Amino acid sequence: MITNRQRALRRLRHNPIAVIGGLMVISVILAAIFAPFVAPFPSHAGAVVDFRHRHAPPDALHWMGTDNVGRDILSRVIFGYRVSLTLVAGVLGVAMPFGVILGMAAGYFRGRTEFIIMRLTDIMLAMPPLVMALAITAILTPDLGNAMIAITALWWTWHCRLIYRVTSAIVTEDFIEAARLSGASHTHILLREILPNCMAAISVKTTLDAGFVILFGATLSFLGLGVQPPTPDLGTMVSTGAQFLPDQWWEAVMPGLGVLYAILGFNLLGDGLRDMLDVEIG
Amino acid sequence: MGSYLLRRAAGFVFVLFGLAVVIFVIARIVPGDPARIALGPLATHEQVLQLRTEMGLDQPAIIQFATYISGVVRGEFGKSLLTNRQVSRDLAEALPATLELVLLTLILMTCVAMPLGMLAARRHNSAIDNISRLVSLLGVVTPGFVVAILLQLLAAETGRFLPITGRLSPDMSFSADITHLLVVDALLRGRLDVAGDAVLHLILPALALSTAGIGQVMRITRSAMLDIARREHVDTLRSFGVPGHVIALKYMLRLASVAPLTILGLEFASLIGNAFVVELVFSWPGIASYGVRAILSKDFNAVMGVVLVSGLFFVVANLLIDMLVGVLDPRLRRRA
Amino acid sequence: MTALLEIDNLSVGFTRDGETTDVVRDLSMRVEQGARVAVIGESGSGKTVTMKTILGTLPPNGRVLGGAIRFDGQDLLTLAPRDRDRLKGTDISIIHQDPLAAFNPVFRIGTQMDDVLRYADARLGQPSSAADRGDRITTVLRQVQLQDPARVRHSYPFELSGGMRQRVLIGMALLHRPKLLIADEPGTALDVTTQDEILRLLDDLVAAQNLTLVLVTHNLAVVRQNADYVYVMQHGRLMEHGLVRQVFDAPQSTYTRQLIAAIPPLYGAGVTAQSGRGTAKLIELAAAAKHFAAPKRWFAKPPPSVMAVRDVSLVINRGDCFGIAGESGSGKTTVARMIMGLLAATAGKVEIGGRDIASLRRDPAFRRRIQMVYQNPASSLNPKRTVAQMLAVPLAFAGDTAHPRRVAELLAQVELPPEFARRYPHELSGGQKQRVAIARALAVRPEILVLDEPTSALDVSVQKTIVDLLLSLREQLDLTYVFISHDLSLMRNFCNRIAVMWRGMLAEQGQTDDVFDRPVHPYTRALIAAVPVLTEAEAARKPQITLAERRAVLASTVE
């Protein structure tokens, strides 16, 4: 007998791309956690100025070069991952459970509950998310916390819709009615019968979304509405660096590649998980 | 089909109304006085009071809401603090630039991405397939602002053959007053030089804007084609000897285009978002540039106008796509 | 006689994840000109793959590993692709299995038929005009007895009934008179009366046009009616072949014998008659009706509401095994759900043990008295829960606290070893899953089990073991069964009383023997007459009804 886990592991071995993605994700997470030890110039994460080394192109000492005030870009990218991952944890930590609960409720209870939740979701989905997040952060003061609030306020709708779709399919299965006939409560059915069947979709979606939250946050700060200097943030670094194009190209391109690396990692891992768990997340 | 359209349209009005309500609520739950925020900490109390009256903030919330909704219905969003003109007028001026950019982007997304996705599916697991999968993956994961910056670098390397700012070179003078779309009007008026110049200006921003969508649409088209190739009805036609290209281009394509079209509708949201980045980087005088300036200067009326128009864009695009999908798939017309 | 088709030692393999497994091994077969040959086997026997190899439509991961196929003097496997394509749809035609999946859902029937005809004509070097093709399509649709060819051509596949779609598929295969006609499980997905019509139509067309037929099926009874020679396949190998009568009368292989034994007889000495256990009334329906109001929608004409069940009166006694027979849409499942209290009757009454179900529906004690076993165990078992976890829910409901012992007990009742408690559904076979579903229903110690087609998702050989289990459980636990099915042969051997439903009404009810031996209602007669049977003796005892009479019954409308 092969267990689910063994089968998943076997599929993983046939899926080197997912393994690469996983390694990329792990490297980003480890770099963020151990930033003070990993970064070559940990002090450059703050408001340090070193005019002797400003605009230095990538070399053996500064692998990604230095910025307009002489700080090591690699060190700032590594510290930037801290900000990005904090954002991911904050947004998905709230939006995912919220969306899952509403989605399951709408799919399971149907009727008026479904109508209210799903029409609200429709309205929220009609707002271009970046535009809304921009508006919200602008009305509040731009900083990491407010960016997190703005993104979370929009992000739950996608999880809600996904889980609603998954749940709607599950409730038509006979085992839900069978559970009800054998005396199971609504809580039991939601948590024990339905939720386990949503886990595959949830884990794939969370992984893919981690990448997109990073992208989203970086875009906000690129437009000047996210994390404020001197906190090292990847989007801010790109937008500052863009002033020195094309001659000091590395100042914009290197942090850009840093964002790309993290998003790519989460995306490859998420795609691999999707193939492995065989879920459709639309 | 008639009742199908009516129902779609009713849903459309409902969503737009809901959008207006949500925006109103967000604007009103903001901590602090919008007038004070708009004027900054240096303004006097009298100035704030005067602006409050001007903005109608001294009225009860319900009256404010009624004024706001009736304005929205007439397309009036009030005065912009930034330009000191009606927001609707600013928006009308900025709209054609954005529209032109978005239309070209959509054309790129359908005319480039769908054929490539089909090709990849036809040559499943070949070199072409693998390369196109890599390209679409990169398209999906690369942030719009990184693409924009890389394109600017590329333009610099190629000796600025492709312009990187604005809609027209400064030495060109032309007023687009027929459709307000530069390229179209220039062609209508027979100004080939203007049209050519405008197209050159469009290329880089449109490329930057379409990267993510091209990747996404390619992916979806490919997997839809692969999925449909396994269906029994394809087997039926094959077993009767109907040629492969007829099966692919007539029978499979129609079914396979439903999924990417639907995705295109959803992608439209991120496309509008990305337009903010792209317009900013390429100094494109559209709605998004206007929106960024409005946001940075806390110009509430303008922000609300921009958000509503963006929402309208999204909802209309999805309505059109729903109609198109309904034409392509008779089952949806019947069920929906 | 010359052989039209000859297969020599054919082996076909499928490659998945770098591993090749054979699905057909060393198969040899011979089809004479003008013969009616059947290929029979259960799922996974390789019968359909063989047909795809003949047609040249194997999927990309399928490969011929050895052997030869000769058709009409040509070696198909070495033929140039162009020449092979020329045969498709002209010299060799196939009638596809699933009538809905076989059509592209977004093109009209006429368009799809037209393209088939157009490119076949072009390949033969006889390009045709659209008008000419239209005439030929209309002709062929008339041949397959579709009343309104113009409407059919203009319809989308989903707008036609299953029977109509199956007729169109037959017509499609006959557009060019094929030298070899392959029919892949024709009518299998349809109701028994429709299936019978389709099989007769096919037989008539084969006779009238003098076609050579290869009939692929899993149903032995169909073989008897529609073929003269049979090949029996299992796991990709040929088990036995011979004239149909010889194979049926004196089967050589144990597999064939098993197949024949697994089919419940409709008449004769083999029938196991079931008896009731007294006359204590347990379930009563009195003029019960269920009417589904169509959902209201904005801006749309309200669709007509559906009268699913009307005026059903029946009494089920304690200890009965009561069968409710009917085709799809007959209302049999609605009746079952009304008895379960899952649907409220819109008129009349439904009583269990003398109490109105409307007052019982929310009563846990009532819930424990009546349980249900579903048709498809793949859907009725939660894939993420172990057997023990699934059984724990009803056990807690019944107030049984000594779980582990009761779990083992329940598994023993359904003849599964106790270690199965730790298994997930995907670690069980179809039959084992259905046993677990039965154990779950038994966990609350019910008196009534509603069995909704409990065996129809299983292979014939497994079906019999489940039926035997249910019969012995009825003895042991003194259960009352309400058995919903479309399979009359099975009900003949399982139920002591039976009700036949038709268009939401009760056509007839009575003791099983009476209903089968002396059916009164014309629909019951038509239904029993359409059941395919294994022997001439049984066929002779079926109600005799002419085609015209049956058509009249099926076409008659309810006032």
mmCIF file of C-alpha atoms in Angstrom, chain B residues 3-4 6-7 10 231-243 245-246 250-252 254-255 327-331 333-336, chain C residues 52 55 57-59 88-89 93-94 96-98 101-107 111-112 115-116 119 123 156 158-159 172-173 297-300:
data_model
loop_
_atom_site.group_PDB
_atom_site.id
_atom_site.type_symbol
_atom_site.label_atom_id
_atom_site.label_comp_id
_atom_site.label_asym_id
_atom_site.label_seq_id
_atom_site.Cartn_x
_atom_site.Cartn_y
_atom_site.Cartn_z
ATOM 1 C CA SER B 3 -32.626 37.645 -20.921
ATOM 2 C CA TYR B 4 -29.064 36.455 -20.469
ATOM 3 C CA LEU B 6 -30.359 41.648 -19.259
ATOM 4 C CA ARG B 7 -29.310 39.606 -16.251
ATOM 5 C CA ALA B 10 -28.324 44.013 -13.956
ATOM 6 C CA ARG B 231 -11.528 14.668 -24.746
ATOM 7 C CA GLU B 232 -13.572 12.042 -26.469
ATOM 8 C CA HIS B 233 -15.076 14.332 -29.078
ATOM 9 C CA VAL B 234 -11.625 15.009 -30.477
ATOM 10 C CA ASP B 235 -11.234 11.254 -30.746
ATOM 11 C CA THR B 236 -14.547 11.056 -32.616
ATOM 12 C CA LEU B 237 -13.415 13.498 -35.273
ATOM 13 C CA ARG B 238 -10.005 11.838 -35.515
ATOM 14 C CA SER B 239 -11.568 8.426 -35.958
ATOM 15 C CA PHE B 240 -13.573 9.774 -38.897
ATOM 16 C CA GLY B 241 -10.413 11.128 -40.446
ATOM 17 C CA VAL B 242 -11.178 14.845 -40.106
ATOM 18 C CA PRO B 243 -7.763 16.510 -40.706
ATOM 19 C CA HIS B 245 -5.628 21.228 -38.525
ATOM 20 C CA VAL B 246 -9.413 21.393 -38.853
ATOM 21 C CA LYS B 250 -12.002 24.949 -35.663
ATOM 22 C CA TYR B 251 -13.209 22.492 -33.066
ATOM 23 C CA MET B 252 -10.614 22.745 -30.300
ATOM 24 C CA ARG B 254 -13.413 27.520 -29.923
ATOM 25 C CA LEU B 255 -13.589 25.495 -26.720
ATOM 26 C CA VAL B 327 -21.458 33.487 -28.070
ATOM 27 C CA LEU B 328 -18.667 30.903 -28.155
ATOM 28 C CA ASP B 329 -20.349 28.405 -25.844
ATOM 29 C CA PRO B 330 -24.108 27.910 -26.320
ATOM 30 C CA ARG B 331 -24.334 25.897 -23.089
ATOM 31 C CA ARG B 333 -26.184 31.049 -22.625
ATOM 32 C CA ARG B 334 -28.713 28.409 -21.760
ATOM 33 C CA ARG B 335 -27.590 27.837 -18.192
ATOM 34 C CA ALA B 336 -26.716 31.330 -16.961
ATOM 35 C CA LYS C 52 -8.473 2.089 -31.257
ATOM 36 C CA LEU C 55 -8.767 2.537 -36.241
ATOM 37 C CA THR C 57 -6.428 6.471 -32.986
ATOM 38 C CA LEU C 58 -4.274 5.290 -30.090
ATOM 39 C CA PRO C 59 -3.340 8.130 -27.736
ATOM 40 C CA LYS C 88 -11.262 6.225 -41.532
ATOM 41 C CA GLY C 89 -14.936 6.976 -41.628
ATOM 42 C CA SER C 93 -16.345 3.387 -39.051
ATOM 43 C CA ILE C 94 -16.914 3.442 -35.337
ATOM 44 C CA HIS C 96 -18.706 5.924 -30.166
ATOM 45 C CA GLN C 97 -19.585 4.966 -26.657
ATOM 46 C CA ASP C 98 -20.675 7.962 -24.577
ATOM 47 C CA ALA C 101 -18.899 13.168 -24.687
ATOM 48 C CA ALA C 102 -18.583 12.040 -28.291
ATOM 49 C CA PHE C 103 -19.755 15.406 -29.638
ATOM 50 C CA ASN C 104 -18.018 18.732 -29.467
ATOM 51 C CA PRO C 105 -20.391 20.643 -27.172
ATOM 52 C CA VAL C 106 -20.184 24.029 -28.901
ATOM 53 C CA PHE C 107 -20.921 23.066 -32.517
ATOM 54 C CA THR C 111 -21.806 21.086 -38.599
ATOM 55 C CA GLN C 112 -19.992 18.162 -37.070
ATOM 56 C CA ASP C 115 -17.225 18.102 -41.631
ATOM 57 C CA VAL C 116 -16.982 14.349 -41.208
ATOM 58 C CA TYR C 119 -13.289 15.511 -45.517
ATOM 59 C CA ARG C 123 -10.011 11.995 -49.224
ATOM 60 C CA TYR C 156 -26.460 21.516 -30.241
ATOM 61 C CA PHE C 158 -26.856 19.139 -25.257
ATOM 62 C CA GLU C 159 -30.280 19.892 -26.723
ATOM 63 C CA MET C 172 -22.438 9.335 -38.518
ATOM 64 C CA ALA C 173 -20.805 5.918 -38.833
ATOM 65 C CA ARG C 297 -34.621 34.429 -11.635
ATOM 66 C CA TRP C 298 -34.576 38.038 -12.587
ATOM 67 C CA PHE C 299 -35.343 38.931 -16.188
ATOM 68 C CA ALA C 300 -35.987 35.345 -17.170
#
